[in-house]
XYZ file of N, CA, C and O in Angstrom:
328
model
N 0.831 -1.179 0.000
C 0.000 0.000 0.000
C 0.874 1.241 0.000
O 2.090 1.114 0.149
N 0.230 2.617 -0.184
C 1.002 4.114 -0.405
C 0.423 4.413 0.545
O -0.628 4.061 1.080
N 1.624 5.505 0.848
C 1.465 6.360 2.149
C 0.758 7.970 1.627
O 0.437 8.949 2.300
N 0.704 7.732 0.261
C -0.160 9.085 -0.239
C -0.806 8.734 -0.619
O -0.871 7.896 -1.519
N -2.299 9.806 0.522
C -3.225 9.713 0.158
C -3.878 9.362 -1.323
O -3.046 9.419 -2.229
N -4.812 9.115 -1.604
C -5.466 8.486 -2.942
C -4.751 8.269 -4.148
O -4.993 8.698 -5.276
N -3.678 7.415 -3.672
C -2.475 6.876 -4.654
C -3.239 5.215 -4.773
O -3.721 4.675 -3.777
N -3.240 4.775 -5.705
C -3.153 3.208 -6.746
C -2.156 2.533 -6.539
O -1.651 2.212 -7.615
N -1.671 2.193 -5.780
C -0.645 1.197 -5.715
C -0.887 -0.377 -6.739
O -1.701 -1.253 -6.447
N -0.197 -0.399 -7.630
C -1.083 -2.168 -8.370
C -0.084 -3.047 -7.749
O 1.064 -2.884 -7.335
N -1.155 -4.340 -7.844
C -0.463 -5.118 -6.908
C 1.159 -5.736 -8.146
O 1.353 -5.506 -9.339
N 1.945 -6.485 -7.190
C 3.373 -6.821 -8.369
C 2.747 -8.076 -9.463
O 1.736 -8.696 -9.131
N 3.201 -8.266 -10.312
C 3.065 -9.067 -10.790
C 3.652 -10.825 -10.430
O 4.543 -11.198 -9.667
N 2.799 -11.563 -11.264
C 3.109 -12.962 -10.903
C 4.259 -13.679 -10.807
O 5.309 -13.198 -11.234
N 4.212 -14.933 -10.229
C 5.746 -15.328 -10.330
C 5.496 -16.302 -11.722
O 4.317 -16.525 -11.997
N 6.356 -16.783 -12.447
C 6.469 -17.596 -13.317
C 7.250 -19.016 -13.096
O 8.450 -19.210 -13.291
N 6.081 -20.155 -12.549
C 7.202 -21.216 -12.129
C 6.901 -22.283 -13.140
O 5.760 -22.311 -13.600
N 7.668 -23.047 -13.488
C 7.376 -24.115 -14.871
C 6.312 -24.167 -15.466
O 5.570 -25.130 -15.273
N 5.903 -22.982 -16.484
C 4.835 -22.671 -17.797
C 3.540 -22.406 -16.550
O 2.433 -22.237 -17.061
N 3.576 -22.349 -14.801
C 2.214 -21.584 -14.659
C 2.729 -20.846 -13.752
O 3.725 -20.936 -13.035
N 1.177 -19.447 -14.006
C 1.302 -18.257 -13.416
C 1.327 -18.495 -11.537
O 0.302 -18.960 -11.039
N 2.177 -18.250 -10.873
C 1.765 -18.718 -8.922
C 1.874 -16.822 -8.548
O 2.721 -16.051 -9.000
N 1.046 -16.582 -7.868
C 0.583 -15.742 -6.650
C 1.390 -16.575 -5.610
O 1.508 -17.783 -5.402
N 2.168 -14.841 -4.732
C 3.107 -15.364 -3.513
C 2.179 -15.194 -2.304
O 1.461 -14.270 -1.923
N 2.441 -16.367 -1.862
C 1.511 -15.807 -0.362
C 2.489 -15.354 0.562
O 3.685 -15.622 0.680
N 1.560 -14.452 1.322
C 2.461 -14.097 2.436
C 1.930 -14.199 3.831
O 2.608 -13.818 4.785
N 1.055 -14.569 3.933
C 0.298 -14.965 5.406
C -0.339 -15.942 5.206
O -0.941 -15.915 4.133
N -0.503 -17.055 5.956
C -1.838 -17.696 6.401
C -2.061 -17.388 7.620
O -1.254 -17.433 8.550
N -3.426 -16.991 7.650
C -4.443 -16.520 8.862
C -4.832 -17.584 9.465
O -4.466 -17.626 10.640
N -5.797 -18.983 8.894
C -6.320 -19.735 9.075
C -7.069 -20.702 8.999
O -8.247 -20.449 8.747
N -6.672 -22.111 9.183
C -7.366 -22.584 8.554
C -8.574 -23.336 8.764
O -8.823 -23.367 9.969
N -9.565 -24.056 7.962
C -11.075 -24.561 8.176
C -11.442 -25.559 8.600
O -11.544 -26.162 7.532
N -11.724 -26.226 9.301
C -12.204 -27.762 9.661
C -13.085 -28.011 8.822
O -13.525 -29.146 8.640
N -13.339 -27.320 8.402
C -15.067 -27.240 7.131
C -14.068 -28.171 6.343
O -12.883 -27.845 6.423
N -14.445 -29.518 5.436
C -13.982 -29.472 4.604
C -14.162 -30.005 3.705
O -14.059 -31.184 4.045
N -14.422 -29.965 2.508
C -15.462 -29.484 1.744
C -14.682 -30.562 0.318
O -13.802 -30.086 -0.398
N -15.127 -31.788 0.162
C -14.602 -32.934 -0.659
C -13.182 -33.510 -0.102
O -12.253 -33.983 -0.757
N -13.273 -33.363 1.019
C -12.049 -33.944 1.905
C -10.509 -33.297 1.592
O -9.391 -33.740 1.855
N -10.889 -32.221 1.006
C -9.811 -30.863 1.399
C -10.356 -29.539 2.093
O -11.359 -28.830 2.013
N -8.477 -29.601 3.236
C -8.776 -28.371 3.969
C -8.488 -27.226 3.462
O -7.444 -27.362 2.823
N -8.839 -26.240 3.413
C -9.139 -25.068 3.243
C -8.099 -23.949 4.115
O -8.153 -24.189 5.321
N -7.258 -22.898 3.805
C -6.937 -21.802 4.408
C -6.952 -20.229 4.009
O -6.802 -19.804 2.864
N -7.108 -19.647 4.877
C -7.285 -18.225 4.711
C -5.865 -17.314 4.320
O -5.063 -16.999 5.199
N -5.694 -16.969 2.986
C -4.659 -16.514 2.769
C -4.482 -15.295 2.437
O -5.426 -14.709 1.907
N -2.928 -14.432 2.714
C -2.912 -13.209 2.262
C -1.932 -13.283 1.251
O -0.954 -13.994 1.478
N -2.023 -12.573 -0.020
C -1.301 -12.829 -0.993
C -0.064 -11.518 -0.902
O -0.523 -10.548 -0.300
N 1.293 -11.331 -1.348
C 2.100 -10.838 -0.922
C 1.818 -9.915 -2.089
O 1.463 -10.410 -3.158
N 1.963 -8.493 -1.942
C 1.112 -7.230 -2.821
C -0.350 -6.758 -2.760
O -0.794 -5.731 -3.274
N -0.859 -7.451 -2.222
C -2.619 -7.266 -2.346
C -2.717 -6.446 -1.230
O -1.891 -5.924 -0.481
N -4.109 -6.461 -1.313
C -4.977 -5.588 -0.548
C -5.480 -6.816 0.688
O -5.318 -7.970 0.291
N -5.833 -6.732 1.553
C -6.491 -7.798 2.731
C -8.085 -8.120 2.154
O -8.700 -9.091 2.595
N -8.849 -6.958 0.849
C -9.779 -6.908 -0.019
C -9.769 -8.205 -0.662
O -10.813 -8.825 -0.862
N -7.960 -8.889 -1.185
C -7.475 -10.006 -1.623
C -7.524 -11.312 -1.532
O -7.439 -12.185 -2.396
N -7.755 -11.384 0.277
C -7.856 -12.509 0.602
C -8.718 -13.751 0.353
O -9.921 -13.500 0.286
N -8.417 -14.865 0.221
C -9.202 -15.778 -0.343
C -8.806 -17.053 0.250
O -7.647 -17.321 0.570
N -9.962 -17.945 0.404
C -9.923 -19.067 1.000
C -9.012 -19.904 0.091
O -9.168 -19.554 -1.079
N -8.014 -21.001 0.246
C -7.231 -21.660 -0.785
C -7.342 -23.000 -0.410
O -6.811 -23.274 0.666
N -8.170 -24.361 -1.315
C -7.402 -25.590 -0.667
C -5.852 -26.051 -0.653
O -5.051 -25.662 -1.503
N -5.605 -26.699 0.136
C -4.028 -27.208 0.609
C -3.685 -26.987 -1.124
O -2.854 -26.127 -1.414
N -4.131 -27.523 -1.871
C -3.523 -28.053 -3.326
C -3.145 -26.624 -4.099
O -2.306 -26.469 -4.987
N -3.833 -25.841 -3.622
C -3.362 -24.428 -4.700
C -2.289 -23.508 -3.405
O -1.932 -22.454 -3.932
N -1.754 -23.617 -2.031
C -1.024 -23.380 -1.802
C 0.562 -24.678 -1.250
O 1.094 -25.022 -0.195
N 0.667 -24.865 -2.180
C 1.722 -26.220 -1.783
C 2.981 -26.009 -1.812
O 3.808 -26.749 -1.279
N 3.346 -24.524 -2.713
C 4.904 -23.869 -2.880
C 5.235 -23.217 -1.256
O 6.406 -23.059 -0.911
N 3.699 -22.749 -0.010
C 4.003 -22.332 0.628
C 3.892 -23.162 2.085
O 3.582 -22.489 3.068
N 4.095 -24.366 2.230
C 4.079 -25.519 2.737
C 5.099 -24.784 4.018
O 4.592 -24.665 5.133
N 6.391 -24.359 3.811
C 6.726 -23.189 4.595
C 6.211 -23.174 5.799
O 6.332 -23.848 6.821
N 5.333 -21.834 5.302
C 4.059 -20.884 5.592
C 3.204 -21.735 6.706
O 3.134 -21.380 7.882
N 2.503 -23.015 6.132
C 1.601 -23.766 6.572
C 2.242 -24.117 8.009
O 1.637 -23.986 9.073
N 3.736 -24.645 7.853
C 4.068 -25.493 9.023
C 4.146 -24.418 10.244
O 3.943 -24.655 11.435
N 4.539 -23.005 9.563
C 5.020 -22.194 10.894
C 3.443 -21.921 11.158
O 3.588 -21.700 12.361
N 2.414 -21.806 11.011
C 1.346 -21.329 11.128
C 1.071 -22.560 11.608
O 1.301 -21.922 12.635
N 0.845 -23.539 11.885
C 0.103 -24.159 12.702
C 1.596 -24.972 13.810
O 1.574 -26.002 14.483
N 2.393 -24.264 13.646
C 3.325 -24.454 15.156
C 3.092 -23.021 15.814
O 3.237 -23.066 17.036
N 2.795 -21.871 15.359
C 2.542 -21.166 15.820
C 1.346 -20.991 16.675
O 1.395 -20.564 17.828
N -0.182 -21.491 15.788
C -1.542 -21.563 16.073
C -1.910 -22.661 16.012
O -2.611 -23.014 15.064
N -1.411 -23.841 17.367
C -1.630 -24.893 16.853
C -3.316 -25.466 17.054
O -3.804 -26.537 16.694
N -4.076 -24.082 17.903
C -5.680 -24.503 18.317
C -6.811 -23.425 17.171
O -8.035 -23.347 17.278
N -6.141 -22.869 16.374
C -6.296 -21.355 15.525
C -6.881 -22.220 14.155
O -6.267 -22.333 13.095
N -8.384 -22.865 14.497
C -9.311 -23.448 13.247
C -11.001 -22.323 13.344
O -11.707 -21.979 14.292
N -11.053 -22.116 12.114
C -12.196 -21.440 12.012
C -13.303 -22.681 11.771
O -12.869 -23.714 11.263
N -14.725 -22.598 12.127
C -15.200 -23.585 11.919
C -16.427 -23.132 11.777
O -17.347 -23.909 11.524
């Protein structure tokens, strides 16, 4: 985001990893016990966006940030939305 007032910041562009487009995450918030064809679900913040951005992701579309996942639930290991 800009620190001047009614400035557009666009978010960066994509990463390019073997022929597909990946969005970087940069937070997981949390994730769902809901789960919905026997994948779980997490609440993610994408690295450039707006928090407007955020979007629920199953495990399978964040797997580059596996990372992410482990420190977030050693961090929050009781932190399930349900």
């Amino acid at each position: 985001s800009s620190s001047i007032p009614n400035r557009v910041v666009p978010p960066p562009p994509t990463i390019q990893l073997v022929e597909e487009l990946e969005y970087e995450v940069e937070v997981i918030l949390v994730h769902s016990n809901i789960i919905h064809n026997k994948t779980l679900y997490y609440l993610v913040d994408w690295l450039g966006y707006t928090l407007a951005n955020r979007t629920w992701e199953p495990i399978e579309n964040v797997v580059n940030a596996l990372e992410l996942i482990q420190e977030f639930h050693l961090r929050y290991p009781n932190k399930i939305k349900s």
